[in-house]
Short mmCIF file of C-alpha atoms and ligand atoms in Angstrom, two decimals:
data_model
loop_
_atom_site.label_atom_id
_atom_site.label_comp_id
_atom_site.label_asym_id
_atom_site.label_seq_id
_atom_site.Cartn_x
_atom_site.Cartn_y
_atom_site.Cartn_z
CA ILE A 18 -6.74 -14.65 64.70
CA VAL A 19 -3.65 -15.89 62.92
CA LEU A 20 -1.01 -13.53 61.54
CA GLY A 21 1.33 -15.18 59.02
CA SER A 22 3.43 -14.83 55.91
CA ALA A 23 1.84 -17.68 53.92
CA PRO A 24 -0.36 -16.81 50.92
CA VAL A 25 -3.77 -15.72 52.16
CA GLY A 26 -5.69 -18.72 50.72
CA GLN A 27 -3.23 -21.22 52.23
CA LEU A 28 -3.23 -19.45 55.57
CA TRP A 29 -7.04 -19.50 55.59
CA GLU A 30 -7.09 -23.27 54.89
CA GLN A 31 -4.55 -24.00 57.62
CA ALA A 32 -5.76 -21.58 60.30
CA VAL A 33 -9.52 -21.34 59.79
CA LYS A 34 -10.44 -24.61 58.12
CA ALA A 35 -8.02 -26.97 59.87
CA ARG A 36 -7.61 -25.23 63.25
CA GLY A 37 -10.73 -23.16 63.83
CA ALA A 38 -9.32 -19.61 63.80
CA VAL A 39 -11.88 -16.81 63.42
CA GLY A 40 -9.79 -14.99 60.84
CA ILE A 41 -6.34 -14.40 59.37
CA VAL A 42 -3.94 -11.63 58.45
CA SER A 43 -1.44 -12.43 55.67
CA THR A 44 1.63 -10.48 54.59
CA ALA A 45 2.30 -12.56 51.46
CA ASP A 46 3.14 -10.73 48.21
CA ALA A 47 4.47 -12.02 44.89
CA PRO A 48 8.31 -11.92 44.79
CA TYR A 49 8.26 -9.28 42.00
CA ILE A 50 6.29 -7.01 44.37
CA ARG A 51 8.54 -7.48 47.37
CA PRO A 52 11.45 -9.80 48.15
CA ASP A 53 11.10 -11.88 51.31
CA ASP A 54 14.11 -10.37 53.03
CA PRO A 55 13.71 -6.73 54.14
CA ALA A 56 17.50 -6.41 53.99
CA THR A 57 17.21 -6.57 50.18
CA PHE A 58 14.47 -3.92 49.87
CA THR A 59 15.22 -1.27 47.28
CA ALA A 60 12.35 1.12 48.11
CA ALA A 61 10.76 2.36 51.33
CA ASP A 62 7.25 1.62 50.08
CA GLN A 63 8.01 -2.11 50.16
CA TRP A 64 7.23 -1.85 53.88
CA ASP A 65 3.68 -0.71 53.14
CA VAL A 66 2.74 -2.47 49.92
CA LEU A 67 0.10 -5.20 50.06
CA GLN A 68 -1.28 -7.28 47.22
CA TRP A 69 -4.90 -8.34 46.75
CA GLY A 70 -5.77 -11.90 47.63
CA SER A 71 -8.92 -13.85 48.32
CA VAL A 72 -10.26 -16.39 50.78
CA PRO A 73 -13.00 -18.94 50.12
CA TYR A 74 -16.48 -18.06 51.35
CA ASP A 75 -17.62 -20.32 54.16
CA PRO A 76 -21.23 -19.49 55.16
CA GLU A 77 -20.93 -21.28 58.53
CA ARG A 78 -17.68 -19.85 59.78
CA LYS A 79 -17.90 -16.43 58.13
CA ALA A 80 -14.21 -16.11 58.90
CA PHE A 81 -12.34 -13.08 57.59
CA GLY A 82 -9.03 -12.56 55.80
CA PHE A 83 -6.97 -9.37 55.72
CA LYS A 84 -3.76 -8.46 53.98
CA ALA A 85 -1.19 -6.34 55.80
CA GLY A 86 2.00 -4.61 54.78
CA LEU A 87 5.21 -5.53 56.60
CA ARG A 88 5.27 -2.32 58.65
CA ALA A 89 1.77 -2.92 60.02
CA ALA A 90 2.60 -6.60 60.63
CA ALA A 91 5.79 -5.63 62.48
CA ARG A 92 3.74 -3.35 64.80
CA MET A 93 1.30 -6.21 65.46
CA ARG A 94 4.17 -8.61 66.21
CA ALA A 95 5.78 -6.10 68.59
CA ARG A 96 2.49 -5.81 70.51
CA LEU A 97 2.14 -9.62 70.59
CA ARG A 98 5.57 -9.92 72.18
CA GLU A 99 4.33 -7.76 75.05
CA GLY A 100 1.48 -10.17 75.81
CA SER A 101 -1.98 -11.06 74.64
CA VAL A 102 -3.77 -8.61 72.37
CA ARG A 103 -7.51 -8.06 71.95
CA LEU A 104 -8.63 -7.13 68.46
CA LYS A 105 -11.90 -5.60 67.34
CA VAL A 106 -12.59 -6.49 63.72
CA THR A 107 -15.39 -4.95 61.69
CA VAL A 108 -16.12 -6.50 58.30
CA ARG A 109 -18.83 -5.03 56.11
CA SER A 110 -19.38 -7.29 53.14
CA ALA A 111 -22.32 -8.51 51.09
CA PHE A 112 -23.27 -10.61 48.12
CA TYR A 113 -25.83 -9.16 45.77
CA ASP A 114 -27.42 -9.97 42.45
CA GLY A 115 -27.39 -7.36 39.76
CA PRO A 116 -26.63 -6.82 36.11
CA ALA A 117 -23.01 -6.83 34.94
CA ARG A 118 -22.96 -3.86 32.58
CA SER A 119 -20.74 -3.31 29.57
CA LEU A 120 -20.33 -0.08 27.65
CA ILE A 121 -19.91 -0.36 23.87
CA ALA A 122 -19.21 2.48 21.44
CA GLU A 123 -18.76 2.12 17.70
CA ILE A 124 -17.54 4.14 14.75
CA PRO A 125 -19.42 2.40 11.94
CA GLY A 126 -17.51 1.27 8.89
CA THR A 127 -18.46 2.82 5.56
CA ARG A 128 -17.94 -0.27 3.39
CA ARG A 129 -18.04 -3.35 5.61
CA PRO A 130 -19.86 -2.28 8.80
CA ASP A 131 -20.44 -5.96 9.66
CA GLN A 132 -16.67 -6.54 9.95
CA ARG A 133 -15.35 -5.24 13.26
CA ILE A 134 -11.99 -4.37 14.77
CA VAL A 135 -12.62 -4.72 18.52
CA MET A 136 -10.76 -2.99 21.36
CA VAL A 137 -11.50 -3.92 24.99
CA ALA A 138 -10.49 -2.53 28.41
CA HIS A 139 -11.78 -3.99 31.67
CA VAL A 140 -13.64 -2.03 34.33
CA GLN A 141 -13.72 -4.33 37.37
CA GLU A 142 -10.20 -3.74 38.72
CA PRO A 143 -9.65 -0.71 40.95
CA GLY A 144 -5.99 0.14 40.26
CA ALA A 145 -4.86 3.31 38.50
CA ASN A 146 -2.75 1.31 36.05
CA ASP A 147 -4.77 -1.91 36.24
CA ASP A 148 -7.00 -1.07 34.59
CA GLY A 149 -7.90 2.58 35.01
CA SER A 150 -5.17 3.38 32.51
CA GLY A 151 -6.47 0.88 29.95
CA CYS A 152 -10.01 2.29 30.25
CA GLY A 153 -8.69 5.85 29.93
CA THR A 154 -6.41 5.03 26.99
CA LEU A 155 -9.31 3.37 25.17
CA ALA A 156 -11.65 6.31 25.86
CA ALA A 157 -9.05 8.83 24.68
CA LEU A 158 -8.25 6.95 21.47
CA ALA A 159 -11.94 6.45 20.64
CA ILE A 160 -12.63 10.16 21.16
CA ALA A 161 -9.56 11.12 19.11
CA ILE A 162 -10.51 8.92 16.14
CA ALA A 163 -14.14 10.09 16.26
CA ALA A 164 -13.05 13.75 16.35
CA ALA A 165 -10.56 13.27 13.50
CA VAL A 166 -13.24 11.62 11.36
CA ARG A 167 -15.80 14.33 12.19
CA GLU A 168 -13.34 17.10 11.32
CA GLY A 169 -12.31 15.43 8.08
CA ALA A 170 -8.70 14.94 9.22
CA LEU A 171 -9.07 11.16 8.88
CA PRO A 172 -11.32 9.26 6.46
CA PRO A 173 -13.98 7.20 8.22
CA PRO A 174 -12.93 3.56 8.66
CA GLY A 175 -14.11 1.06 6.05
CA ARG A 176 -14.79 -1.55 8.73
CA THR A 177 -16.43 -0.83 12.10
CA LEU A 178 -14.27 0.18 15.06
CA MET A 179 -15.78 -1.17 18.28
CA PHE A 180 -14.71 -0.03 21.76
CA MET A 181 -15.83 -2.03 24.78
CA TRP A 182 -15.47 -1.43 28.52
CA ALA A 183 -16.54 -4.56 30.42
CA ASP A 184 -15.93 -7.03 33.22
CA GLU A 185 -12.64 -8.70 32.26
CA VAL A 186 -12.99 -11.88 30.17
CA ALA A 187 -16.59 -12.49 31.38
CA GLY A 188 -17.87 -9.36 29.60
CA SER A 189 -16.01 -10.34 26.42
CA ARG A 190 -17.34 -13.90 26.54
CA HIS A 191 -20.85 -12.55 27.12
CA TRP A 192 -20.65 -10.27 24.07
CA LEU A 193 -19.23 -13.09 21.91
CA ALA A 194 -22.00 -15.47 22.97
CA SER A 195 -24.85 -12.97 22.76
CA HIS A 196 -23.76 -11.48 19.40
CA ALA A 197 -22.75 -14.69 17.64
CA ASP A 198 -23.38 -13.32 14.14
CA ALA A 199 -21.32 -10.19 14.70
CA ALA A 200 -18.66 -12.18 16.58
CA ARG A 201 -18.09 -14.46 13.58
CA ARG A 202 -17.19 -11.42 11.49
CA VAL A 203 -14.79 -9.76 13.99
CA GLN A 204 -11.51 -9.41 12.10
CA TYR A 205 -9.00 -8.50 14.84
CA MET A 206 -9.02 -7.68 18.53
CA PHE A 207 -6.83 -5.63 20.90
CA ALA A 208 -6.97 -5.86 24.70
CA LEU A 209 -5.72 -2.87 26.74
CA ASP A 210 -4.50 -3.67 30.26
CA MET A 211 -2.13 -1.56 32.39
CA THR A 212 -1.39 0.68 29.41
CA GLY A 213 -0.39 3.84 31.31
CA GLU A 214 2.58 2.84 33.42
CA ASP A 215 5.33 5.18 34.52
CA THR A 216 7.98 2.48 34.09
CA SER A 217 10.58 4.51 35.99
CA LYS A 218 8.45 3.75 39.08
CA THR A 219 6.75 0.44 38.25
CA GLY A 220 9.63 -1.33 36.44
CA GLY A 221 9.01 -3.43 33.36
CA THR A 222 8.30 -2.12 29.86
CA PHE A 223 5.48 -1.84 27.41
CA LEU A 224 4.74 -5.30 26.01
CA ILE A 225 2.77 -6.70 23.14
CA GLU A 226 1.57 -10.10 24.28
CA LYS A 227 1.44 -11.82 20.93
CA GLN A 228 -1.40 -13.80 19.47
CA PRO A 229 -0.31 -17.43 20.09
CA ASP A 230 2.59 -18.29 17.78
CA PRO A 231 5.17 -21.10 18.06
CA SER A 232 7.01 -19.16 20.83
CA ALA A 233 3.97 -19.84 23.05
CA VAL A 234 4.36 -23.61 22.52
CA TRP A 235 8.13 -24.04 22.42
CA PRO A 236 10.14 -21.75 24.76
CA ARG A 237 12.54 -19.72 22.64
CA PRO A 238 15.65 -17.95 24.02
CA SER A 239 14.65 -14.88 21.99
CA ASP A 240 11.12 -14.78 23.42
CA PRO A 241 11.24 -14.83 27.24
CA HIS A 242 8.05 -15.12 29.27
CA THR A 243 7.15 -12.46 31.83
CA ALA A 244 6.92 -13.03 35.59
CA TRP A 245 3.21 -13.72 34.95
CA GLY A 246 4.28 -17.04 33.44
CA ALA A 247 3.47 -19.31 30.53
CA SER A 248 0.17 -21.10 30.01
CA GLU A 249 -0.29 -24.26 28.00
CA VAL A 250 -0.81 -23.68 24.29
CA LYS A 251 -1.30 -26.64 21.97
CA ALA A 252 0.63 -26.63 18.68
CA ALA A 253 -2.51 -27.77 16.83
CA SER A 254 -4.35 -24.61 17.97
CA LEU A 255 -1.86 -22.22 16.30
CA LYS A 256 -3.11 -20.25 13.31
CA GLY A 257 -0.84 -17.58 11.86
CA SER A 258 -2.06 -14.07 11.08
CA LEU A 259 -0.58 -10.72 10.15
CA LEU A 260 -1.62 -9.16 13.49
CA ASN A 261 1.56 -9.62 15.58
CA ASP A 262 3.97 -8.28 12.99
CA LEU A 263 1.73 -5.45 11.82
CA HIS A 264 1.09 -4.12 15.33
CA LEU A 265 4.74 -4.54 16.31
CA ALA A 266 5.81 -2.56 13.24
CA ILE A 267 3.38 0.25 14.08
CA CYS A 268 4.51 0.32 17.74
CA ARG A 269 8.16 0.39 16.60
CA ARG A 270 7.45 3.32 14.29
CA ARG A 271 6.03 5.21 17.27
CA ALA A 272 8.98 4.05 19.41
CA ARG A 273 11.47 5.37 16.88
CA ASP A 274 9.75 8.77 16.86
CA VAL A 275 9.56 9.25 20.65
CA GLN A 276 12.20 6.96 22.23
CA TRP A 277 9.62 4.52 23.53
CA ILE A 278 10.61 1.01 24.67
CA VAL A 279 8.55 -1.73 23.00
CA ARG A 280 8.98 -5.43 23.70
CA THR A 281 6.91 -8.53 23.08
CA ASN A 282 6.16 -11.66 25.07
CA PRO A 283 4.75 -15.02 24.00
CA TYR A 284 1.05 -15.59 24.66
CA GLU A 285 0.30 -16.09 28.38
CA GLY A 286 -3.39 -15.26 28.58
CA GLY A 287 -5.70 -14.00 31.29
CA SER A 288 -7.30 -10.87 29.90
CA ASP A 289 -9.91 -10.16 27.23
CA HIS A 290 -7.65 -11.29 24.38
CA THR A 291 -8.05 -14.83 25.77
CA ALA A 292 -11.85 -14.69 25.29
CA PHE A 293 -11.61 -13.41 21.71
CA GLY A 294 -8.68 -15.72 20.90
CA ASP A 295 -10.69 -18.72 22.11
CA ALA A 296 -13.36 -17.68 19.61
CA GLY A 297 -10.78 -18.01 16.80
CA ILE A 298 -10.25 -14.25 16.37
CA PRO A 299 -6.65 -13.00 16.03
CA SER A 300 -6.20 -11.10 19.29
CA LEU A 301 -3.33 -9.59 21.24
CA LEU A 302 -2.76 -7.75 24.49
CA ASN A 303 -1.20 -4.33 25.03
CA TRP A 304 0.19 -4.19 28.57
CA HIS A 305 3.18 -3.54 30.85
CA PHE A 306 4.94 -6.02 33.08
CA THR A 307 6.57 -6.61 35.51
CA ASP A 308 4.92 -3.96 37.68
CA ARG A 309 5.99 -3.91 41.33
CA TYR A 310 2.64 -2.35 42.28
CA TYR A 311 0.54 -4.90 40.37
CA HIS A 312 -2.74 -5.64 42.21
CA THR A 313 -1.64 -3.67 45.26
CA ASN A 314 -2.83 -0.78 47.40
CA LEU A 315 -0.13 1.39 45.80
CA ASP A 316 -1.33 1.08 42.18
CA ARG A 317 -2.34 4.75 42.22
CA PRO A 318 -2.37 7.68 39.79
CA ASP A 319 1.17 8.74 40.77
CA LYS A 320 2.41 5.49 39.12
CA THR A 321 0.92 6.43 35.74
CA SER A 322 2.42 8.33 32.84
CA ALA A 323 0.36 10.42 30.43
CA ALA A 324 3.11 10.11 27.80
CA GLU A 325 3.04 6.30 28.01
CA MET A 326 -0.75 6.30 27.62
CA VAL A 327 -0.41 8.50 24.55
CA ASN A 328 2.16 6.11 23.05
CA VAL A 329 -0.06 3.06 23.55
CA GLY A 330 -3.17 4.95 22.44
CA VAL A 331 -1.54 6.25 19.26
CA ALA A 332 -0.20 2.78 18.38
CA VAL A 333 -3.47 0.93 19.02
CA ALA A 334 -5.54 3.59 17.25
CA THR A 335 -3.20 3.49 14.23
CA SER A 336 -3.26 -0.32 14.00
CA ALA A 337 -7.04 -0.49 14.45
CA TRP A 338 -7.81 2.24 11.91
CA PHE A 339 -5.34 0.68 9.44
CA LEU A 340 -6.90 -2.80 9.80
CA ALA A 341 -10.33 -1.23 9.34
CA SER A 342 -9.39 0.79 6.29
CA ALA A 343 -6.56 -0.95 4.40
CA SER A 344 -6.46 -0.50 0.63
CA ASP A 345 -4.99 -3.05 -1.76
CA ARG A 346 -1.80 -0.94 -1.82
CA ASP A 347 -1.61 -1.15 1.98
CA ALA A 348 -2.07 -4.91 1.74
CA LEU A 349 0.84 -5.22 -0.71
CA ALA A 350 3.05 -3.41 1.82
CA VAL A 351 1.84 -5.75 4.58
CA VAL A 352 2.75 -8.80 2.45
CA ASP A 353 6.31 -7.45 2.26
CA LEU A 354 6.33 -6.67 5.99
CA VAL A 355 5.17 -10.17 6.98
CA ALA A 356 7.50 -11.84 4.45
CA GLN A 357 10.44 -9.92 5.96
CA ALA A 358 9.32 -10.89 9.49
CA ALA A 359 9.15 -14.54 8.38
CA ALA A 360 12.66 -14.42 6.92
CA ASP A 361 13.96 -12.73 10.09
CA ARG A 362 12.28 -15.36 12.31
CA LEU A 363 13.63 -18.33 10.33
CA GLY A 364 17.12 -16.78 10.41
CA LEU A 365 16.85 -16.16 14.16
CA GLU A 366 15.64 -19.72 14.81
CA ARG A 367 18.51 -21.16 12.78
CA ARG A 368 20.98 -19.09 14.85
CA GLN A 369 19.39 -20.23 18.12
CA GLY A 370 19.50 -23.87 17.06
CA ALA A 371 15.81 -24.61 16.55
CA SER A 372 14.78 -28.22 15.94
CA ALA A 373 13.21 -29.30 12.65
CA GLU A 374 9.83 -29.44 14.42
CA ILE A 375 10.11 -25.81 15.49
CA MET A 376 11.30 -24.66 12.04
CA THR A 377 8.32 -26.44 10.47
CA ALA A 378 5.94 -24.83 12.95
CA TRP A 379 7.22 -21.32 12.19
CA THR A 380 7.10 -21.93 8.43
CA LYS A 381 3.50 -23.11 8.70
CA TRP A 382 2.59 -20.19 10.97
CA TYR A 383 4.06 -17.65 8.55
CA ARG A 384 2.44 -19.30 5.53
CA GLU A 385 -0.89 -18.74 7.26
CA ALA A 386 0.12 -15.21 8.29
CA LEU A 387 0.89 -14.36 4.66
CA ALA A 388 -2.38 -15.92 3.49
CA SER A 389 -4.28 -13.79 6.04
CA VAL A 390 -3.23 -10.64 4.14
CA LYS A 391 -5.57 -11.60 1.29
CA ALA A 392 -8.52 -10.63 3.49
CA LEU A 393 -6.98 -7.31 4.57
CA PRO A 394 -8.17 -4.95 1.79
CA VAL A 395 -11.58 -3.53 2.69
CA ILE A 396 -12.66 -3.82 -0.96
CA GLY A 397 -12.09 -7.58 -0.71
CA PRO A 398 -9.41 -9.85 -2.20
CA THR A 399 -7.68 -8.47 -5.28
CA ALA A 400 -5.63 -10.24 -7.97
CA ASP A 401 -2.56 -8.09 -7.16
CA VAL A 402 -2.60 -8.98 -3.47
CA ASP A 403 -3.33 -12.65 -4.15
CA ALA A 404 -0.38 -12.82 -6.55
CA ARG A 405 2.01 -11.10 -4.10
CA VAL A 406 0.87 -13.41 -1.27
CA GLY A 407 1.33 -16.47 -3.52
CA ALA A 408 4.86 -15.40 -4.48
CA ALA A 409 5.79 -14.70 -0.83
CA ILE A 410 4.50 -18.10 0.30
CA ARG A 411 6.48 -19.85 -2.46
CA ALA A 412 9.62 -17.94 -1.47
CA LEU A 413 9.07 -18.83 2.20
CA SER A 414 8.64 -22.53 1.41
CA ALA A 415 11.78 -22.47 -0.76
CA ALA A 416 13.77 -20.73 2.00
CA ALA A 417 12.52 -23.22 4.58
CA THR A 418 13.69 -26.24 2.62
CA ARG A 419 17.11 -24.79 1.84
ZN1 ZN B 2 -6.03 -6.01 34.61
#
């Protein structure tokens, strides 16, 4: 049995595969969970934290892999210094076939029930924040909207609000593939992942991971990536929509009211927004990062914050209901909002020395974002909205060539 600090998969390859060990114990954690050097620890729990990992399945060797915190590993090393150690290891594990179940709830739209605003939280991860908090936030916001509609405090949505709890990404892809007709008419999508963090304990902030925009293709000083890291996004795949700026504005309104910290990050991918985004649906992720308990044994209820869950729930519910119910007057306001965001972005990019290629990409993206507002009113496109969108696009093009 090999005890080591290499990542569990690497250790398994080296010890089991190459050298015939019967199993391994790894202490590796991502650097944002725990620095390598105990002298730089800032919290006592860094001695006991351990992050999930996985080893390949080898039906012949049936070798095992464990993760250990540094305190447990230090005890094992102390015993090893005293001489040979006998270990008894019990592993109970099984593969089984069975259905992967998803739970879907809907509040049907009154005017365009075929057009959906979809919200998804994933059920397969066991952490309190990841993604117990996303599942709970989604349940609470669905119940709150349904109750408000039933009591007459809120008009029913014009489009359908759909809430889904499913196996991350796979459940979303399954729904998209098995409901192709409905999927084609999904208007917007929100993923909820790690939405309940007590950031005084976990670090990080609330983040909107934006639908892919030019900041996902060209690194921008104003739009840093998280410790999760960038993924490759092709410029040709970008298609602007109103979603990023509308949801950011609604989150900022909430933030102003309750002193909430709201930031954004460029698209990185990896949760259900990736599945819906790949299907061409404007999709974004509500999450928190960095979290120094991410995918660890210490992602427990004491790291969550009810107030933070309320903030995310209120913001997502507001954006979703608004997108499902917007009038032509609402759409006119959104044209102005997106036009202002476009002007702010072009100004920011000029100040941070963007190349002509990047300026062109943002102009194109915002032209498409403005055009997307035409489809926002539930009653369908109107002459007023079309005219305001046309004027805003002309003004944007004029500003871009100045
Ligand atoms: Zn997650």
